[in-house]
mmCIF file of C-alpha atoms in Angstrom:
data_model
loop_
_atom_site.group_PDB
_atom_site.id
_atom_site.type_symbol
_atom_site.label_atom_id
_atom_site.label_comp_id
_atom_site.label_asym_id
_atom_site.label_seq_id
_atom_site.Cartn_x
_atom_site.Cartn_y
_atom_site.Cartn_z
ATOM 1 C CA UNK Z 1 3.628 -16.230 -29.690
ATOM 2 C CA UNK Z 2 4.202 -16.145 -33.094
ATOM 3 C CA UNK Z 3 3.120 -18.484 -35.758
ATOM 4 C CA UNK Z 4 4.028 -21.952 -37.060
ATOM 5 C CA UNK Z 5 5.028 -23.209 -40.289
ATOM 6 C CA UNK Z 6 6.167 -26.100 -41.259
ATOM 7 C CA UNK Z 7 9.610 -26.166 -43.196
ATOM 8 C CA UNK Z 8 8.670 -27.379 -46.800
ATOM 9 C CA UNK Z 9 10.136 -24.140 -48.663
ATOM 10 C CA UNK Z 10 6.823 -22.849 -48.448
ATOM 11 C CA UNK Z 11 4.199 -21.413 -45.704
ATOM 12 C CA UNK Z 12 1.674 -24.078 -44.641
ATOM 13 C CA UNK Z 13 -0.743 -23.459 -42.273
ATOM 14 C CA UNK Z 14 0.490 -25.040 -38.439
ATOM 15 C CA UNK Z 15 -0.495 -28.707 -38.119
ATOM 16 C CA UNK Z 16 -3.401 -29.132 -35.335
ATOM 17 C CA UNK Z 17 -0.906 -30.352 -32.339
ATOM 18 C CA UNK Z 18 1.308 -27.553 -33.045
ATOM 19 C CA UNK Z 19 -2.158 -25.197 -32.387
ATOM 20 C CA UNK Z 20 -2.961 -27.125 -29.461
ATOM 21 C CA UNK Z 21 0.742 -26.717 -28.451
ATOM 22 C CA UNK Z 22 0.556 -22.932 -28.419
ATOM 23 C CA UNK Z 23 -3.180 -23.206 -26.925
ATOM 24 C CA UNK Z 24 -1.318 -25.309 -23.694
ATOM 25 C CA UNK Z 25 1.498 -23.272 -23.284
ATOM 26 C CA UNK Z 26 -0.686 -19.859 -23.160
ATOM 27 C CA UNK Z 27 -3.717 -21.597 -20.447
ATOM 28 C CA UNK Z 28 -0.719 -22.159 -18.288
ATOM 29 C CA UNK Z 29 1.681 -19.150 -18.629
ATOM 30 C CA UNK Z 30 0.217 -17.883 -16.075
ATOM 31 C CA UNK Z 31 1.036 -20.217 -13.357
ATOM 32 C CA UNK Z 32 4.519 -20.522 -14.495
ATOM 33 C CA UNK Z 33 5.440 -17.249 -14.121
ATOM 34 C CA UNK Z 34 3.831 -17.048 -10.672
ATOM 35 C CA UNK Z 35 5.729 -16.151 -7.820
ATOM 36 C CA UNK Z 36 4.205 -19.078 -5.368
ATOM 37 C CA UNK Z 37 4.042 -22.509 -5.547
ATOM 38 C CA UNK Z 38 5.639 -25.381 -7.608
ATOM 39 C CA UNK Z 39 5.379 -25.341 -11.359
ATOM 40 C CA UNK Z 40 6.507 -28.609 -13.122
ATOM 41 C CA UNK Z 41 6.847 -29.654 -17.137
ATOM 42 C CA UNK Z 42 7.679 -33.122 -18.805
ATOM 43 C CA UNK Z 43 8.363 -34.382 -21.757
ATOM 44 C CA UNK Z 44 7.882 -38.240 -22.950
ATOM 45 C CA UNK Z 45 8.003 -40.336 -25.674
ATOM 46 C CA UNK Z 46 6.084 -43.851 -25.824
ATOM 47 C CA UNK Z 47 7.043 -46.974 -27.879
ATOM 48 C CA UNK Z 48 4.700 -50.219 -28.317
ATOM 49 C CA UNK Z 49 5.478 -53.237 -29.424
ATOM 50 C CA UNK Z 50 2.771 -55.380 -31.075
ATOM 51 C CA UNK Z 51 2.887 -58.734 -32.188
ATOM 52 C CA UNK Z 52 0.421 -60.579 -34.589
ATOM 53 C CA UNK Z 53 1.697 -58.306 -37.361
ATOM 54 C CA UNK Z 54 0.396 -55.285 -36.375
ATOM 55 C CA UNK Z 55 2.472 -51.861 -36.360
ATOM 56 C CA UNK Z 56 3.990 -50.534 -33.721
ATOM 57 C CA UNK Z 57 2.369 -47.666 -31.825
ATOM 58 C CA UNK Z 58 4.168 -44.464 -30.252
ATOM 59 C CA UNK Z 59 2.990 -41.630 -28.542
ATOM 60 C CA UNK Z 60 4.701 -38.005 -27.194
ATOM 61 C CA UNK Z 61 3.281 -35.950 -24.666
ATOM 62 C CA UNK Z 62 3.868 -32.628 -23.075
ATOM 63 C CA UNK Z 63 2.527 -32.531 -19.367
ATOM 64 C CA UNK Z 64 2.198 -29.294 -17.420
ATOM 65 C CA UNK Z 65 1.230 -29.010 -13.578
ATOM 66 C CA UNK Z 66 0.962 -26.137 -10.924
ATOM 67 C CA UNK Z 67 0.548 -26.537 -7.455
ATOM 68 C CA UNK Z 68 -0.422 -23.381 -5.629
ATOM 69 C CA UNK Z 69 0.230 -22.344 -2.059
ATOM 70 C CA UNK Z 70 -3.409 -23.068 -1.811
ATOM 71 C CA UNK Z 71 -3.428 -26.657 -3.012
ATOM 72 C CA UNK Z 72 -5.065 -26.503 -6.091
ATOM 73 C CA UNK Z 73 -3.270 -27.914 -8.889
ATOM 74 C CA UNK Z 74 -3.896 -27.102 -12.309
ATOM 75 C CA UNK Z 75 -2.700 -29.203 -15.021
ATOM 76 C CA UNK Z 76 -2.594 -29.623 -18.972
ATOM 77 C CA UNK Z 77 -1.475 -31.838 -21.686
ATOM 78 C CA UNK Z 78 -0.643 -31.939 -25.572
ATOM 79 C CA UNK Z 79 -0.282 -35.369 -26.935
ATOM 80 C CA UNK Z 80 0.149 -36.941 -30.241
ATOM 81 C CA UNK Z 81 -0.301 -40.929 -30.461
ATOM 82 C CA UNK Z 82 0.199 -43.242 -33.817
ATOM 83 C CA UNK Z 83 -1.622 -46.070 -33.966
ATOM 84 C CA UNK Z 84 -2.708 -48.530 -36.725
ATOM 85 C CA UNK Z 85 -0.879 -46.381 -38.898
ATOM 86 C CA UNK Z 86 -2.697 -42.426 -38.178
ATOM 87 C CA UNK Z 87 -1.791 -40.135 -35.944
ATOM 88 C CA UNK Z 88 -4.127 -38.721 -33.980
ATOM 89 C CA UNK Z 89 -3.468 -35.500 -31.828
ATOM 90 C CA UNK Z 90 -5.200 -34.091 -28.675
ATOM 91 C CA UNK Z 91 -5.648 -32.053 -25.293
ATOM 92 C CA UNK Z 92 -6.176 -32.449 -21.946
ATOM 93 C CA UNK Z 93 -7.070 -30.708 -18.785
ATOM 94 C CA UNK Z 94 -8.064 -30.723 -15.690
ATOM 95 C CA UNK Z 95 -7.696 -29.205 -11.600
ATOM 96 C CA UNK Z 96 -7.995 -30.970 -8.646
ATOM 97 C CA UNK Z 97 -9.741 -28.715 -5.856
ATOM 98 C CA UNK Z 98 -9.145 -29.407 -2.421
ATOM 99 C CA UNK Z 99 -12.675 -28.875 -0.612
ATOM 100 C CA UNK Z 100 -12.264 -28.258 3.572
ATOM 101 C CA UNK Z 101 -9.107 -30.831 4.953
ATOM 102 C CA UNK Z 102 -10.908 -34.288 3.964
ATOM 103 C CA UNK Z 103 -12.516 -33.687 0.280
ATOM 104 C CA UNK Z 104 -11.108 -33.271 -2.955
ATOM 105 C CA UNK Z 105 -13.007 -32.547 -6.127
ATOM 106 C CA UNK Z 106 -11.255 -32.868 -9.777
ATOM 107 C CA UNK Z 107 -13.176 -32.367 -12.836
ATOM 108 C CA UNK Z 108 -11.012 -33.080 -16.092
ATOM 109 C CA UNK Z 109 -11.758 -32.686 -19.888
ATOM 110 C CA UNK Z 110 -9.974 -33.739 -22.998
ATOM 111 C CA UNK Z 111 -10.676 -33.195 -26.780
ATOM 112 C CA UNK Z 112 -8.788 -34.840 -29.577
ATOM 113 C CA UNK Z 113 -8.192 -33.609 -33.522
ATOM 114 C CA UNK Z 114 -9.050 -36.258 -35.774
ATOM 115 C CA UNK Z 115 -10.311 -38.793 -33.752
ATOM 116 C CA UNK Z 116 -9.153 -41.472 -35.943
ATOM 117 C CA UNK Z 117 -8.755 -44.609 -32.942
ATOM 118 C CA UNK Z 118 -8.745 -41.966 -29.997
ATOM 119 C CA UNK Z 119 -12.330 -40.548 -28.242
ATOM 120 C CA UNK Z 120 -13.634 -37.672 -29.830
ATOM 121 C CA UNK Z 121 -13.817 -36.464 -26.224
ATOM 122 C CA UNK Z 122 -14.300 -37.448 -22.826
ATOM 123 C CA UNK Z 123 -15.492 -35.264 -19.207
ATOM 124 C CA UNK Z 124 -14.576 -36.894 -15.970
ATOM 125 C CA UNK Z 125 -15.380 -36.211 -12.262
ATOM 126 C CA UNK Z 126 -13.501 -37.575 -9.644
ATOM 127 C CA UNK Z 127 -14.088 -37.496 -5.703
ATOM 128 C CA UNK Z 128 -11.718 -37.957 -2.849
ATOM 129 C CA UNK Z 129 -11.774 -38.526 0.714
ATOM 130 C CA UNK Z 130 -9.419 -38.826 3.404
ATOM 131 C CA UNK Z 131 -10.508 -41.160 5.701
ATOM 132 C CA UNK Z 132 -8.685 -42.306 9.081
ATOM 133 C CA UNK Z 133 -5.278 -44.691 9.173
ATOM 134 C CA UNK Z 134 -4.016 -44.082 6.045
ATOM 135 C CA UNK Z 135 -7.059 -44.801 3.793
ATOM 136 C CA UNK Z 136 -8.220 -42.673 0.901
ATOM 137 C CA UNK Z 137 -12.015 -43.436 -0.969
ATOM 138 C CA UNK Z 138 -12.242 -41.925 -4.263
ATOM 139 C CA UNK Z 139 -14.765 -42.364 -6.965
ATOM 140 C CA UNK Z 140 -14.992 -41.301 -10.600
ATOM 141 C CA UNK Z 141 -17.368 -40.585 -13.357
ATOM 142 C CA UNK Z 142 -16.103 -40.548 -17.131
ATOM 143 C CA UNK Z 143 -18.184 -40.270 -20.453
ATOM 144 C CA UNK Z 144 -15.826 -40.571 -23.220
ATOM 145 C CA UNK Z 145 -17.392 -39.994 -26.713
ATOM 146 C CA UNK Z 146 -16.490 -41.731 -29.913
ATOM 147 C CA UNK Z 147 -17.729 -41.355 -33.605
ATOM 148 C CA UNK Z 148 -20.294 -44.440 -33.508
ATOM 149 C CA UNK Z 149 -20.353 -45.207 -29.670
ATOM 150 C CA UNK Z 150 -20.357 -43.576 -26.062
ATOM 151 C CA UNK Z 151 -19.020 -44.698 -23.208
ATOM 152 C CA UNK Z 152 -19.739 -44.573 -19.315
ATOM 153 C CA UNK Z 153 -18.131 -45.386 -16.623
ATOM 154 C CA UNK Z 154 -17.794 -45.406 -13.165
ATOM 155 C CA UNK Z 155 -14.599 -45.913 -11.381
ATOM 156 C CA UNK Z 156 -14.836 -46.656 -7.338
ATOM 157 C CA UNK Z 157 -11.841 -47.110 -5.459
ATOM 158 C CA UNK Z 158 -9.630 -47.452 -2.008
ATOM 159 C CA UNK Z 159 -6.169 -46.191 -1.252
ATOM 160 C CA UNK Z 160 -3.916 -46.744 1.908
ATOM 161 C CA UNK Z 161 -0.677 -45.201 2.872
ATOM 162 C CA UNK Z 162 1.496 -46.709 5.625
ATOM 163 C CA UNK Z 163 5.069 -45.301 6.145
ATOM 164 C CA UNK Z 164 7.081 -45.624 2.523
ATOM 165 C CA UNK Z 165 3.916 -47.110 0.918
ATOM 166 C CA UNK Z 166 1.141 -47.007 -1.156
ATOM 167 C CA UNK Z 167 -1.137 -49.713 -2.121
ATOM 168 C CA UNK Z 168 -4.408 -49.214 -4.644
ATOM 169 C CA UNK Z 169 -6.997 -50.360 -5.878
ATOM 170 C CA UNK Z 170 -10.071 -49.645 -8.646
ATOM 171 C CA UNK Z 171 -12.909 -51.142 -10.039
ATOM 172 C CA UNK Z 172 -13.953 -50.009 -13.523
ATOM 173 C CA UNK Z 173 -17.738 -50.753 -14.400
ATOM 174 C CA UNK Z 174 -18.483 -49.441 -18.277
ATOM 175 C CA UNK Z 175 -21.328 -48.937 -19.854
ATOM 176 C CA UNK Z 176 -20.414 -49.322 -23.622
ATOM 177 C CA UNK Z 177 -23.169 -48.064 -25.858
ATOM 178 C CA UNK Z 178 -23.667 -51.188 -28.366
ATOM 179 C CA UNK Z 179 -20.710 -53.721 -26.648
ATOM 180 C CA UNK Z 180 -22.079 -54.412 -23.391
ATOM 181 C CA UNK Z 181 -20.936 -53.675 -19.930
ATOM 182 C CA UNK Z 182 -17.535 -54.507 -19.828
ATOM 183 C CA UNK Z 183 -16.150 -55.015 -15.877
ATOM 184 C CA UNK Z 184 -12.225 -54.280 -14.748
ATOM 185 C CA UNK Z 185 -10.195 -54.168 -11.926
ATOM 186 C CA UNK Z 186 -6.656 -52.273 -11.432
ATOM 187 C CA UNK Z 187 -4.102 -52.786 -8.462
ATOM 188 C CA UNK Z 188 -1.029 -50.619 -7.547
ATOM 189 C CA UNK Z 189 1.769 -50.598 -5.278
ATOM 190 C CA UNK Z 190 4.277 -48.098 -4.963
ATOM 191 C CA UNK Z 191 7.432 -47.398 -2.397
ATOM 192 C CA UNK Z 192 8.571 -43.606 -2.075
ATOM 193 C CA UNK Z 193 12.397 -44.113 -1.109
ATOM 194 C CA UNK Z 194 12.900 -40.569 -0.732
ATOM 195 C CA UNK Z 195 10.158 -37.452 -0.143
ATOM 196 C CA UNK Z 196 9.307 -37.456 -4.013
ATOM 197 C CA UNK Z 197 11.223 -40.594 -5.952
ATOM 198 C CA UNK Z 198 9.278 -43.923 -6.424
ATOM 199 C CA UNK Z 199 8.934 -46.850 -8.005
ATOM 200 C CA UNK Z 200 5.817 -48.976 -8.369
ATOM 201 C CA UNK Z 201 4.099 -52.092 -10.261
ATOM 202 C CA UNK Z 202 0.678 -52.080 -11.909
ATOM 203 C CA UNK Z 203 -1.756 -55.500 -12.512
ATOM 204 C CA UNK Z 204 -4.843 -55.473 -13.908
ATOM 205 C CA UNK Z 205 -7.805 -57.781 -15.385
ATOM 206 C CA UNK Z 206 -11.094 -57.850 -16.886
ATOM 207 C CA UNK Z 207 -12.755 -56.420 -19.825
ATOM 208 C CA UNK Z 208 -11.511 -53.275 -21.019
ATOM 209 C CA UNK Z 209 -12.763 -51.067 -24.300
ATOM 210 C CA UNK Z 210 -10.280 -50.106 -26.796
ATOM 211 C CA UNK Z 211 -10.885 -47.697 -29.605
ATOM 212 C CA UNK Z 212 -10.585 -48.404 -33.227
ATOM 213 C CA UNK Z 213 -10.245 -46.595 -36.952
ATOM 214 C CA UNK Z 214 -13.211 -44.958 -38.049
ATOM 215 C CA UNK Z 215 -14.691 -44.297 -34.253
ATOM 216 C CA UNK Z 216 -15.646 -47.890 -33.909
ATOM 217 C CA UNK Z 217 -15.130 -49.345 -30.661
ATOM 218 C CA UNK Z 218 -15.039 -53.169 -29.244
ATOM 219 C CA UNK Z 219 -14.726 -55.090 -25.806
ATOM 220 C CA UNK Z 220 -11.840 -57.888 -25.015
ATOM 221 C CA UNK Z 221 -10.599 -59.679 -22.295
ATOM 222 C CA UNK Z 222 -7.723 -57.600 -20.635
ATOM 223 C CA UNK Z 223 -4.577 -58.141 -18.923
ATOM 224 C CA UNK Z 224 -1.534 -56.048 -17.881
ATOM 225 C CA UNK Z 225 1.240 -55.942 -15.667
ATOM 226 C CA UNK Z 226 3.468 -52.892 -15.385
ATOM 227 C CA UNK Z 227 6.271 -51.315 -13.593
ATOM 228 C CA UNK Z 228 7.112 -47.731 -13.221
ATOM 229 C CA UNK Z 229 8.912 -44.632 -11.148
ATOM 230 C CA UNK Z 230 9.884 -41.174 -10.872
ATOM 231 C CA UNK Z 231 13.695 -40.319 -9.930
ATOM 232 C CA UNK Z 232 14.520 -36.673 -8.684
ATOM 233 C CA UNK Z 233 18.348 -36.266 -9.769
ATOM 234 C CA UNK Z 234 17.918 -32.869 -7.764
ATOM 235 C CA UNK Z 235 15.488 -30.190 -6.681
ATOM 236 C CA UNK Z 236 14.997 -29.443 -10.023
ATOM 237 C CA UNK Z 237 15.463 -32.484 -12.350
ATOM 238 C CA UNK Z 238 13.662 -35.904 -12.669
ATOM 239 C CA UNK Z 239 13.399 -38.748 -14.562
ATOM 240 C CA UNK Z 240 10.325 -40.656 -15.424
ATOM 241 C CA UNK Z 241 9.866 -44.575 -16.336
ATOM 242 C CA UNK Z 242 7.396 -47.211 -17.631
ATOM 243 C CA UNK Z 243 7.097 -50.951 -18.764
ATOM 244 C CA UNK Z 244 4.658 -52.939 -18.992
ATOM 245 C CA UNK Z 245 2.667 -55.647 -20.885
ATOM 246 C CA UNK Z 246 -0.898 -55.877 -22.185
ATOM 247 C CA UNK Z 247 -2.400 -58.690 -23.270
ATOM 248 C CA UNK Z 248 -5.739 -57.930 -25.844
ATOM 249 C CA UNK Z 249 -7.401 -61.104 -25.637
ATOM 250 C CA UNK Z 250 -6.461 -63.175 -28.711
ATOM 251 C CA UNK Z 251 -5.798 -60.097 -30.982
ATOM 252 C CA UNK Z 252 -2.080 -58.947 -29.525
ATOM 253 C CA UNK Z 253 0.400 -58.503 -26.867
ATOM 254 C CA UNK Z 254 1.630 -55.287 -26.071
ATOM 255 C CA UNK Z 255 4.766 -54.617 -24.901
ATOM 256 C CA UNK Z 256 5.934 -50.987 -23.919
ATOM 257 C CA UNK Z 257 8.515 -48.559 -22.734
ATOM 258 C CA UNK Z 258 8.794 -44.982 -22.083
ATOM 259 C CA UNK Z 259 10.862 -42.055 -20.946
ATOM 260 C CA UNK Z 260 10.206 -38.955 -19.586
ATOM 261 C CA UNK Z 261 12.526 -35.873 -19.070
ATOM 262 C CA UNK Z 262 10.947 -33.656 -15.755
ATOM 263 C CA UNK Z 263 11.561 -29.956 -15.047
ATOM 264 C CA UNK Z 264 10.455 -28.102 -11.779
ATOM 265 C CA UNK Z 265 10.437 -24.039 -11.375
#
């Protein structure tokens, strides 16, 4: 692939997304071109409300996954995210291994350019296992690093599938390296009305870390309620949807919508 510039009327050297771009696009060429399996690639764009008179945010990501005849699935991500007026740019990856028919093992990485209000980067491990009637255990473990703080946490939580649905939920437990240990919880439910298409609503509470300018990081009350879905105009073609609300304590409401434009091979 050949270089980037930037069209100024002179050569500049490729911003870092566009790098990280070109980095994504070669990890996976590989499993695009393959002859087996399902390759799929979206594109979406984020916009945030925020009131208390603080900026909007936005963000744009470009998602890759492979599925191979195997089961693995390998997946990717460039995103780019503005927030109190920077942009901060950034990577992520990660596979999710199936291990015998009942355990599944998915270790994930990401790594940001900048790291103005986003981690400088953060390793995760999560565990799954299939157990009897419809129920799914999974676990996680995630250190996310910042410029003046670290974060751990651990992520335990219960799944269960019954014909058309799927209800969810997590508790987050964080250790927050100078802010205390911040406790969450998460719920999902979801209806598949056909083999792939869904639609699904999203609650959650607590205390929740959220990153700041400069690497600093603090801990608020938290809570969100969301809706999203996937819609598969054919074999090929999908659309992807999300609104929600977050409530930051006393500092803002957030209010959100996005769009997504989904392509299968």
């Amino acid at each position: 692939m050949g270089r980037v510039y930037l069209v100024t009327g002179q050569e500049m050297r490729p911003r870092k997304w566009q790098v990280a771009l070109i980095v994504l696009t070669l990890a996976i060429a590989p499993y695009v071109v393959a002859d087996e399996g399902r390759t799929e690639l979206e594109v979406s764009q984020r916009y945030e409300h925020l009131d208390n008179g603080f900026s909007a945010w936005q963000a744009q990501r470009l998602d890759a996954q492979r599925r191979t005849v195997n089961g693995i699935t390998w997946y990717g991500a460039v995103l780019r995210e503005r927030r109190y007026g920077n942009w901060d740019e950034g990577v992520e990856a990660g596979v999710a291994i199936p291990i015998g028919q009942n355990w599944v093992i998915q270790p994930e990485v990401g790594k940001t350019f900048g790291g103005s209000f986003l981690p400088k980067g953060y390793v995760d491990l999560r565990v799954q296992r299939l157990l009897p009637d419809g129920w799914v255990g999974n676990a996680s473990l995630r250190r996310t690093e910042y410029d003046n703080s670290q974060i751990n946490r651990l992520a335990p939580g219960i799944e269960r599938y019954w014909g058309n649905w799927r209800g969810a939920y997590t508790l987050n437990i964080s250790d927050v390296e100078g802010a205390g240990t911040p406790i969450g919880h998460a719920v999902a439910l979801d209806r598949y009305y056909n083999d792939t298409s869904f639609v699904g609503i999203r609650a959650s509470t607590g205390r929740e870390e959220e990153g700041l300018p400069n690497g600093r990081v603090f801990t608020t009350s938290v809570s969100g309620l969301g809706l999203r879905g996937r819609h598969w105009l054919n074999a090929d073609w999908a659309v992807s949807w999300d609104l929600g609300w977050v409530s930051q304590g006393d500092i803002y409401n957030r209010y959100g919508a996005q769009i997504g434009l989904r392509r299968a091979f």
